[in-house]
Every structure is written in C-alpha cells, then in structure tokens.
CSV table of C-alpha atoms in Angstrom, one decimal:
chain,number,residue,atom,x,y,z
A,1,MET,CA,-26.4,-24.8,-309.1
A,2,ALA,CA,-29.2,-25.8,-311.7
A,3,THR,CA,-32.6,-26.0,-310.5
A,4,GLU,CA,-34.4,-28.7,-310.7
A,5,ALA,CA,-36.5,-27.1,-313.2
A,6,SER,CA,-33.4,-26.5,-315.1
A,7,ARG,CA,-32.3,-30.1,-315.2
A,8,SER,CA,-35.4,-31.9,-316.6
A,9,GLY,CA,-35.5,-29.3,-319.1
A,10,ARG,CA,-32.0,-29.8,-320.3
A,11,ALA,CA,-30.9,-32.2,-323.0
A,12,GLU,CA,-28.1,-34.2,-322.4
A,13,GLN,CA,-25.8,-32.0,-324.1
A,14,HIS,CA,-23.0,-35.2,-324.8
A,15,GLY,CA,-23.7,-35.9,-328.8
A,16,PRO,CA,-25.3,-39.9,-329.3
A,17,LEU,CA,-23.3,-42.7,-329.4
A,18,LYS,CA,-22.0,-44.0,-333.3
A,19,GLY,CA,-20.7,-46.8,-334.2
A,20,GLY,CA,-17.5,-45.8,-335.1
A,21,VAL,CA,-17.2,-44.0,-330.8
A,22,PHE,CA,-18.1,-47.9,-330.1
A,23,TRP,CA,-16.3,-49.8,-331.9
A,24,GLU,CA,-13.7,-48.1,-330.5
A,25,THR,CA,-14.5,-47.7,-327.0
A,26,MET,CA,-14.9,-51.4,-326.9
A,27,ARG,CA,-11.3,-51.6,-328.9
A,28,SER,CA,-10.0,-49.2,-325.7
A,29,LEU,CA,-11.9,-51.7,-323.1
A,30,LEU,CA,-10.3,-54.8,-324.1
A,31,PHE,CA,-6.6,-53.1,-324.1
A,32,ILE,CA,-7.5,-51.7,-320.6
A,33,PHE,CA,-8.3,-54.7,-319.2
A,34,GLY,CA,-6.2,-56.9,-320.8
A,35,THR,CA,-3.2,-54.9,-319.6
A,36,ALA,CA,-4.8,-55.3,-316.4
A,37,ILE,CA,-5.0,-59.1,-316.3
A,38,LEU,CA,-1.8,-59.7,-317.6
A,39,THR,CA,-0.2,-57.5,-314.7
A,40,THR,CA,-2.6,-59.0,-312.8
A,41,ILE,CA,-0.8,-63.0,-313.5
A,42,ALA,CA,2.6,-61.7,-313.4
A,43,VAL,CA,2.3,-60.0,-309.8
A,44,LYS,CA,0.1,-64.1,-309.1
A,45,ASN,CA,2.9,-65.8,-310.1
A,46,SER,CA,5.0,-63.6,-307.7
A,47,VAL,CA,2.7,-63.7,-304.6
A,48,ASN,CA,1.1,-66.5,-305.5
A,49,PRO,CA,2.9,-68.8,-302.3
A,50,TYR,CA,1.9,-65.9,-300.1
A,51,ILE,CA,-1.6,-65.9,-301.1
A,52,ASP,CA,-1.6,-70.1,-300.8
A,53,LYS,CA,-0.9,-69.9,-297.0
A,54,ILE,CA,-3.1,-67.1,-296.4
A,55,TRP,CA,-6.5,-68.0,-298.2
A,56,GLY,CA,-5.3,-71.7,-297.5
A,57,ALA,CA,-5.7,-70.8,-293.6
A,58,SER,CA,-9.1,-69.6,-294.1
A,59,HIS,CA,-10.8,-71.6,-297.0
A,60,ASP,CA,-11.8,-74.1,-294.5
A,61,PHE,CA,-13.4,-71.6,-292.4
A,62,TRP,CA,-15.0,-69.7,-294.9
A,63,GLY,CA,-16.3,-73.1,-296.4
A,64,SER,CA,-17.6,-74.0,-293.4
A,65,LEU,CA,-19.5,-71.0,-292.8
A,66,TRP,CA,-20.8,-71.2,-296.1
A,67,ASN,CA,-22.2,-74.9,-295.6
A,68,SER,CA,-23.7,-73.3,-292.2
A,69,ILE,CA,-25.9,-70.8,-294.3
A,70,TYR,CA,-26.6,-73.3,-297.0
A,71,ASP,CA,-28.3,-75.4,-293.9
A,72,LEU,CA,-29.5,-73.0,-292.5
A,73,PHE,CA,-32.3,-72.7,-295.6
A,74,GLY,CA,-32.7,-76.6,-295.8
A,75,ARG,CA,-30.5,-76.6,-298.2
A,76,ASN,CA,-32.9,-75.6,-300.7
A,77,ASP,CA,-30.9,-73.4,-303.5
A,78,PHE,CA,-34.4,-71.7,-304.9
A,79,LEU,CA,-34.5,-70.6,-301.1
A,80,VAL,CA,-31.2,-69.9,-300.7
A,81,HIS,CA,-30.3,-67.6,-304.1
A,82,VAL,CA,-33.8,-65.6,-303.3
A,83,VAL,CA,-34.5,-64.8,-300.1
A,84,GLY,CA,-30.9,-65.7,-299.0
A,85,SER,CA,-29.3,-63.1,-301.7
A,86,THR,CA,-32.5,-60.8,-300.5
A,87,LEU,CA,-31.5,-60.5,-296.9
A,88,ASN,CA,-27.9,-60.3,-297.7
A,89,GLY,CA,-28.7,-57.0,-299.6
A,90,ILE,CA,-30.6,-55.4,-296.9
A,91,ILE,CA,-28.5,-56.5,-294.2
A,92,CYS,CA,-25.7,-55.1,-295.7
A,93,PHE,CA,-27.5,-52.0,-296.9
A,94,VAL,CA,-28.6,-51.3,-293.3
A,95,VAL,CA,-25.1,-51.7,-291.7
A,96,PHE,CA,-22.9,-49.9,-294.3
A,97,ASN,CA,-25.4,-46.9,-294.1
A,98,SER,CA,-25.9,-46.7,-290.1
A,99,LEU,CA,-22.9,-44.5,-289.3
A,100,PHE,CA,-24.0,-42.1,-292.3
A,101,LEU,CA,-27.5,-41.8,-291.5
A,102,PHE,CA,-27.0,-41.7,-287.8
A,103,CYS,CA,-24.2,-38.2,-288.2
A,104,ASP,CA,-26.7,-36.8,-291.0
A,105,ILE,CA,-29.9,-36.7,-288.5
A,106,THR,CA,-28.3,-36.4,-285.2
A,107,GLY,CA,-24.6,-34.3,-286.1
A,108,HIS,CA,-22.4,-37.0,-284.3
A,109,PRO,CA,-20.2,-37.8,-284.4
A,110,THR,CA,-18.7,-34.5,-284.5
A,111,TRP,CA,-15.4,-35.4,-286.1
A,112,LEU,CA,-17.7,-37.1,-289.1
A,113,LEU,CA,-19.0,-33.1,-290.1
A,114,LYS,CA,-15.4,-32.2,-291.5
A,115,TYR,CA,-15.5,-34.6,-293.6
A,116,LYS,CA,-19.0,-33.4,-295.3
A,117,VAL,CA,-18.5,-33.2,-299.2
A,118,GLN,CA,-21.0,-30.3,-299.5
A,119,ASP,CA,-20.5,-28.3,-296.7
A,120,GLU,CA,-23.9,-27.2,-294.6
A,121,LYS,CA,-25.5,-29.8,-296.8
A,122,ASN,CA,-28.7,-31.8,-294.8
A,123,GLN,CA,-27.2,-30.9,-291.7
A,124,PRO,CA,-29.5,-31.9,-290.2
A,125,VAL,CA,-31.5,-34.2,-293.3
A,126,ASP,CA,-34.8,-32.9,-293.7
A,127,LYS,CA,-36.9,-35.5,-291.9
A,128,ASP,CA,-39.7,-35.4,-294.4
A,129,ARG,CA,-37.3,-35.7,-297.4
A,130,LEU,CA,-35.8,-38.5,-295.5
A,131,TRP,CA,-39.2,-40.4,-294.7
A,132,SER,CA,-39.8,-40.3,-298.6
A,133,CYS,CA,-36.5,-41.6,-299.1
A,134,ILE,CA,-36.7,-44.3,-296.4
A,135,ARG,CA,-40.0,-45.9,-298.1
A,136,THR,CA,-38.7,-45.7,-301.4
A,137,ALA,CA,-35.3,-47.8,-300.4
A,138,ALA,CA,-37.7,-50.0,-298.5
A,139,PHE,CA,-39.6,-50.5,-301.3
A,140,ASN,CA,-36.4,-51.2,-303.3
A,141,LEU,CA,-34.9,-53.4,-301.4
A,142,GLY,CA,-37.7,-55.4,-299.8
A,143,VAL,CA,-40.0,-55.5,-303.3
A,144,ILE,CA,-37.9,-54.9,-306.5
A,145,SER,CA,-35.3,-56.4,-305.7
A,146,PRO,CA,-36.4,-60.3,-304.7
A,147,LEU,CA,-38.8,-60.0,-307.6
A,148,PHE,CA,-36.0,-59.3,-309.8
A,149,THR,CA,-33.8,-62.2,-308.0
A,150,LEU,CA,-37.1,-64.5,-308.5
A,151,VAL,CA,-36.2,-64.0,-312.3
A,152,PHE,CA,-32.9,-64.0,-312.1
A,153,TYR,CA,-32.7,-67.6,-310.5
A,154,ILE,CA,-33.9,-69.2,-314.1
A,155,PRO,CA,-31.4,-68.3,-315.9
A,156,ALA,CA,-28.8,-68.6,-313.1
A,157,ASN,CA,-29.8,-72.5,-312.3
A,158,HIS,CA,-30.0,-73.0,-316.0
A,159,PHE,CA,-26.1,-71.4,-316.7
A,160,GLY,CA,-24.8,-73.0,-313.9
A,161,GLY,CA,-24.7,-71.1,-311.2
A,162,TYR,CA,-23.7,-72.8,-307.9
A,163,HIS,CA,-24.7,-73.3,-304.0
A,164,LYS,CA,-22.8,-76.0,-302.8
A,165,GLY,CA,-19.4,-77.6,-303.1
A,166,LYS,CA,-16.0,-75.9,-302.3
A,167,LEU,CA,-15.7,-72.4,-302.4
A,168,PRO,CA,-14.0,-71.2,-305.5
A,169,THR,CA,-9.6,-70.7,-305.2
A,170,PHE,CA,-8.7,-67.2,-304.2
A,171,GLU,CA,-7.3,-66.3,-307.4
A,172,ARG,CA,-10.5,-67.4,-309.1
A,173,ILE,CA,-12.3,-65.0,-306.5
A,174,LEU,CA,-9.9,-62.0,-307.9
A,175,PHE,CA,-10.2,-63.0,-311.4
A,176,GLU,CA,-13.9,-63.1,-311.2
A,177,PHE,CA,-14.4,-60.0,-309.6
A,178,LEU,CA,-12.3,-58.4,-312.4
A,179,VAL,CA,-14.7,-59.7,-314.6
A,180,PHE,CA,-17.9,-58.5,-312.6
A,181,ASN,CA,-16.3,-54.9,-312.0
A,182,ILE,CA,-15.6,-54.9,-316.6
A,183,ILE,CA,-19.4,-55.7,-316.8
A,184,GLU,CA,-20.4,-53.2,-314.4
A,185,GLU,CA,-18.8,-50.1,-315.7
A,186,ILE,CA,-20.0,-50.7,-319.2
A,187,PHE,CA,-23.8,-51.7,-318.0
A,188,PHE,CA,-24.3,-48.9,-315.7
A,189,TYR,CA,-22.5,-46.1,-317.9
A,190,TYR,CA,-24.6,-46.7,-321.0
A,191,SER,CA,-27.9,-47.5,-318.8
A,192,HIS,CA,-27.1,-44.9,-316.5
A,193,ARG,CA,-26.8,-42.6,-319.3
A,194,ILE,CA,-29.3,-43.6,-321.6
A,195,LEU,CA,-31.2,-42.2,-318.1
A,196,HIS,CA,-30.7,-38.8,-318.7
A,197,HIS,CA,-31.8,-38.9,-322.0
A,198,PRO,CA,-34.8,-35.9,-322.3
A,199,LYS,CA,-37.4,-38.2,-323.3
A,200,LEU,CA,-36.6,-40.8,-320.3
A,201,TYR,CA,-35.0,-38.4,-317.7
A,202,ALA,CA,-38.4,-37.0,-316.3
A,203,ARG,CA,-40.3,-40.1,-316.3
A,204,PHE,CA,-37.6,-42.6,-315.3
A,205,HIS,CA,-34.1,-40.9,-313.7
A,206,LYS,CA,-35.4,-37.5,-312.3
A,207,LYS,CA,-36.8,-38.9,-309.2
A,208,HIS,CA,-32.5,-39.7,-308.2
A,209,HIS,CA,-31.5,-36.4,-308.9
A,210,GLU,CA,-34.3,-34.7,-306.5
A,211,TRP,CA,-31.0,-35.0,-304.3
A,212,THR,CA,-28.2,-32.6,-305.4
A,213,ALA,CA,-26.2,-33.2,-302.2
A,214,PRO,CA,-27.0,-37.1,-301.9
A,215,ILE,CA,-26.6,-39.2,-298.8
A,216,GLY,CA,-26.4,-42.9,-298.2
A,217,ILE,CA,-29.4,-44.0,-298.9
A,218,THR,CA,-30.1,-41.8,-302.0
A,219,SER,CA,-28.2,-44.4,-303.7
A,220,VAL,CA,-31.7,-46.8,-304.1
A,221,TYR,CA,-33.9,-43.6,-304.1
A,222,CYS,CA,-35.0,-44.1,-307.5
A,223,THR,CA,-38.0,-45.6,-309.9
A,224,PRO,CA,-38.5,-49.0,-310.3
A,225,LEU,CA,-37.0,-49.4,-313.8
A,226,GLU,CA,-33.8,-47.8,-312.6
A,227,MET,CA,-33.3,-49.9,-309.7
A,228,VAL,CA,-32.9,-53.2,-312.0
A,229,ALA,CA,-31.9,-51.8,-315.2
A,230,SER,CA,-29.1,-49.8,-313.8
A,231,ASN,CA,-28.8,-51.0,-310.3
A,232,LEU,CA,-29.8,-54.5,-310.3
A,233,PHE,CA,-29.1,-56.2,-313.5
A,234,PRO,CA,-25.1,-54.2,-314.1
A,235,ALA,CA,-24.3,-56.1,-310.9
A,236,ALA,CA,-25.9,-59.3,-311.0
A,237,LEU,CA,-24.8,-60.2,-314.7
A,238,GLY,CA,-21.1,-60.3,-314.0
A,239,PRO,CA,-21.8,-63.4,-311.4
A,240,LEU,CA,-24.3,-64.8,-314.2
A,241,LEU,CA,-21.9,-65.4,-317.2
A,242,MET,CA,-18.7,-66.1,-314.7
A,243,ARG,CA,-21.6,-69.1,-312.9
A,244,SER,CA,-20.2,-67.5,-309.6
A,245,HIS,CA,-20.8,-69.4,-306.4
A,246,LEU,CA,-23.1,-67.8,-304.6
A,247,PHE,CA,-21.5,-67.0,-302.1
A,248,VAL,CA,-19.4,-64.9,-304.2
A,249,SER,CA,-21.8,-63.4,-305.4
A,250,TRP,CA,-23.0,-62.6,-302.2
A,251,ILE,CA,-19.2,-61.1,-301.4
A,252,TRP,CA,-19.7,-58.6,-304.8
A,253,PHE,CA,-23.0,-57.6,-304.6
A,254,GLY,CA,-21.6,-56.9,-300.3
A,255,LEU,CA,-18.8,-54.5,-302.5
A,256,VAL,CA,-21.6,-52.6,-304.7
A,257,LEU,CA,-23.7,-51.6,-302.0
A,258,PHE,CA,-20.8,-50.5,-300.0
A,259,SER,CA,-19.8,-48.4,-302.8
A,260,THR,CA,-22.5,-47.2,-303.9
A,261,THR,CA,-23.2,-46.2,-300.2
A,262,LEU,CA,-20.0,-43.9,-299.9
A,263,ALA,CA,-20.2,-43.3,-303.8
A,264,HIS,CA,-24.0,-40.8,-302.5
A,265,GLY,CA,-23.4,-41.1,-298.5
A,266,GLY,CA,-21.6,-37.5,-298.7
A,267,TYR,CA,-18.5,-37.9,-296.6
A,268,HIS,CA,-15.5,-38.4,-297.9
A,269,VAL,CA,-13.8,-40.1,-295.1
A,270,PRO,CA,-10.0,-41.0,-295.1
A,271,PHE,CA,-9.2,-45.0,-296.0
A,272,LEU,CA,-12.3,-45.1,-297.6
A,273,PHE,CA,-13.1,-44.9,-301.7
A,274,SER,CA,-13.8,-41.2,-302.6
A,275,PRO,CA,-17.2,-40.2,-303.3
A,276,GLU,CA,-16.3,-37.0,-305.2
A,277,ALA,CA,-16.9,-38.1,-308.5
A,278,HIS,CA,-20.8,-39.2,-307.8
A,279,ASP,CA,-21.3,-36.5,-305.8
A,280,TYR,CA,-20.2,-34.2,-308.9
A,281,HIS,CA,-22.8,-35.4,-310.8
A,282,HIS,CA,-25.3,-34.9,-308.3
A,283,LYS,CA,-24.3,-31.5,-308.0
A,284,VAL,CA,-24.4,-30.9,-312.3
A,285,PHE,CA,-26.3,-33.5,-313.9
A,286,ASN,CA,-25.1,-34.1,-317.4
A,287,CYS,CA,-21.4,-36.0,-316.7
A,288,LEU,CA,-19.6,-38.8,-314.8
A,289,TYR,CA,-22.4,-41.9,-315.6
A,290,GLY,CA,-20.0,-45.0,-315.1
A,291,THR,CA,-18.6,-46.3,-311.9
A,292,LEU,CA,-14.8,-46.6,-312.5
A,293,GLY,CA,-14.6,-43.3,-314.4
A,294,ILE,CA,-12.8,-45.6,-317.7
A,295,LEU,CA,-16.1,-45.0,-320.3
A,296,ASP,CA,-16.1,-41.0,-318.8
A,297,LYS,CA,-12.9,-40.9,-319.9
A,298,LEU,CA,-13.3,-42.5,-323.2
A,299,HIS,CA,-16.4,-40.7,-324.2
A,300,LYS,CA,-15.1,-37.4,-322.9
A,301,THR,CA,-18.2,-37.2,-320.6
A,302,ASP,CA,-15.5,-36.8,-317.4
A,303,ARG,CA,-15.8,-32.7,-318.2
A,304,PRO,CA,-16.3,-30.6,-317.0
A,305,PHE,CA,-15.0,-32.6,-313.7
A,306,ALA,CA,-12.0,-33.0,-315.6
A,307,GLY,CA,-9.3,-30.2,-314.0
A,308,SER,CA,-11.6,-29.2,-311.5
A,309,VAL,CA,-11.0,-28.8,-307.6
A,310,ASN,CA,-13.4,-31.5,-307.4
A,311,GLU,CA,-11.0,-34.2,-309.4
A,312,LYS,CA,-7.8,-33.4,-307.4
A,313,ARG,CA,-10.1,-34.1,-304.3
A,314,HIS,CA,-10.8,-37.4,-306.1
A,315,PHE,CA,-9.0,-40.0,-304.4
A,316,VAL,CA,-8.4,-42.7,-301.6
A,317,SER,CA,-7.4,-40.2,-298.4
A,318,PHE,CA,-4.6,-42.1,-296.2
A,319,SER,CA,-4.1,-38.4,-294.1
A,320,LEU,CA,-6.6,-37.5,-291.6
A,321,THR,CA,-6.7,-34.1,-293.0
A,322,PRO,CA,-9.8,-33.9,-294.7
A,323,VAL,CA,-9.6,-33.6,-298.5
A,324,LYS,CA,-11.4,-30.4,-298.7
A,325,GLN,CA,-8.4,-28.7,-296.9
A,326,THR,CA,-5.9,-29.9,-298.7
A,327,PHE,CA,-6.9,-28.8,-302.2
A,328,PRO,CA,-9.2,-25.5,-301.1
A,329,ASP,CA,-12.2,-24.1,-303.0
A,330,PRO,CA,-11.1,-21.6,-305.6
A,331,MET,CA,-11.1,-18.1,-304.5
A,332,LYS,CA,-14.0,-16.3,-305.9
A,333,PRO,CA,-12.7,-12.5,-307.5
A,334,GLU,CA,-14.3,-9.8,-305.3
A,335,ARG,CA,-16.9,-7.8,-306.9
A,336,SER,CA,-15.5,-3.9,-307.3
A,337,LYS,CA,-17.2,-1.4,-305.4
A,338,ALA,CA,-18.7,0.4,-308.3
A,339,GLU,CA,-20.5,-2.8,-309.3
C-alpha cells in the first residue's frame, strides 16, 4: 500500500481529458441513459396498475406527513428549505452511521466484524483520529452545509422548486431519481478527479485520503471546498434543475447519505450496497472517481480495480457468507529458502 507521502507527490496518472474524449463520453452517456429511460418506460407500462394501487394507498399518508412537517416550520418556505434540509441531513447522517461507528469503537456486535472489507483495520478505531473526524464532520454538516443550503435557496426559489401542494406521482419520483443519479455521476466524477490533480490534491483533497481504510463518518471528513464542490453541489444540482418538491429532495439527500456511508463504512454487509469500489479507491488512490462506475469505465479509470478480486466482490450480496470468503485473496507466492 502506498504511503501518504508518496501519494501527495504522485501526479494524476491518467491523461488529461481531451475534447474528443469528452464528447465521446457525452454520447456514450446519452446512449446508456437513453436506453435506461426507454427500458423504464416499457417496465412502467407493464407494472403501472400495481404501482398505482400501492402508491395511491400510501400517497395520502406521505402527503399528510409532509403537511405536518411544513406546518411545524410555520409554512415558511425559507425556514423549511434551509433549517429543515440541514436537520434532515444531520439526522440521516447520525442514524446511518450509528451502528457502524458503534462497532468501530466497541467491536460489537461481533457478527458484523466478519464483513469488514479490510481485515484488522480500525479494530478498534484510533480515538484521536476519530475525534478529529467527528469535529470535521460536525463542522461540515453544521456550518458548511447550512451555508450552502442558504445560498442554494435563491436559485431553488427562482427555478420554482416547491414546498407546498400535492406530492408528485410515483413515476415522476422515479424519473427524477434517474436524472439525479446521472447528474451526480457526471459532476462528482469530474470534480473528484480534478481534486486529484497534483496542484490541488495536497491542499484540498489529501485530508479525505488520510483514511486509507475509511469508516462511515469519513464520508464528510474533508475540506470545506471539497464538501461543497464534490459532496453538496453534485447532489443538489439534480433537484434544482428538475424543480423538485422539497420532500422528494429530502428523500434523495437521505439516499445519497446512506449510499456514501456504506461506500466509506468499511463493511460489506449482505443485502446492502457494496463498498468495495470506493474502499479500493481509498486504498490505491488513483482510480475509481465516480459513483456509478460508468464514467470510470468510459475513461478507463477503473484500472487496476478491473479484473481484481475486489471487483469480483463488488456486488450486492444476498448471502450471509462474507464475499471475501466467496472470493478470497489470491495466495502470495512463497519465497524460496535461498531468498
């Protein structure tokens, strides 16, 4: 594993993005996601009657819940957008990280330890490093995030993002989530890759890579610039452009926090998203910059992950057997006695 000193001195090993490559990437993305949209429409037409029954039965409940939340903030759009969004992020972050952090500190529940991605790392987690991480996370979530939300309220209000009125249909929410994922993949990939440029890395991104075996709360252990450019902006841009209902935006932000917590958590737990790719990024540093893996594939920044045992483990497991047992590390060649 490379030391942090060698990391800070190592330049981005992948070549700069050329114009032709960029437009080829855009065409590939349009083809991929256009196919996904057509497939979604076809599936929707098949299952639409069932969706209508399920969503229709719960739509009134969610609508009533949102109206109660809106009333709690005095039906004030500014307060519910800025204060409500901040509280939504903090609550989701604390809830999603609680179990992993408890296990990192205490080693319990012991059954969770067998799902560690990097064995014997952070068992237990170093207390000084942990407190430093908690302080940074608290600052980013309690100061940087609300300031960003405050500034973002202006264009959101201008574009017509709304807080009152009926919730959108289930189909509309699914379509918006598809668009959100596309936008986040594009803006996170390029902003993240730019932060790995040797002229920017040491000042703006090295802090995040202090954890070569990350834990859940390191997802927001970063500089303020990285917090805004790579974490907040890519996630918030989709709801802004789609003029989404704030309730839908809150669900999306919760899913983003859940996903990034799993990606940094250090545990490949059955039935949950795989953390293997981003954990590998922290371990080797100069590959896998995206969220979905699509742009990494197109730009060939998925190497040396591609073909490795880590890639074989990178899937949602539906077995209680740890994936590292299903796909064990390759045996290291034994040294001869002469050596």
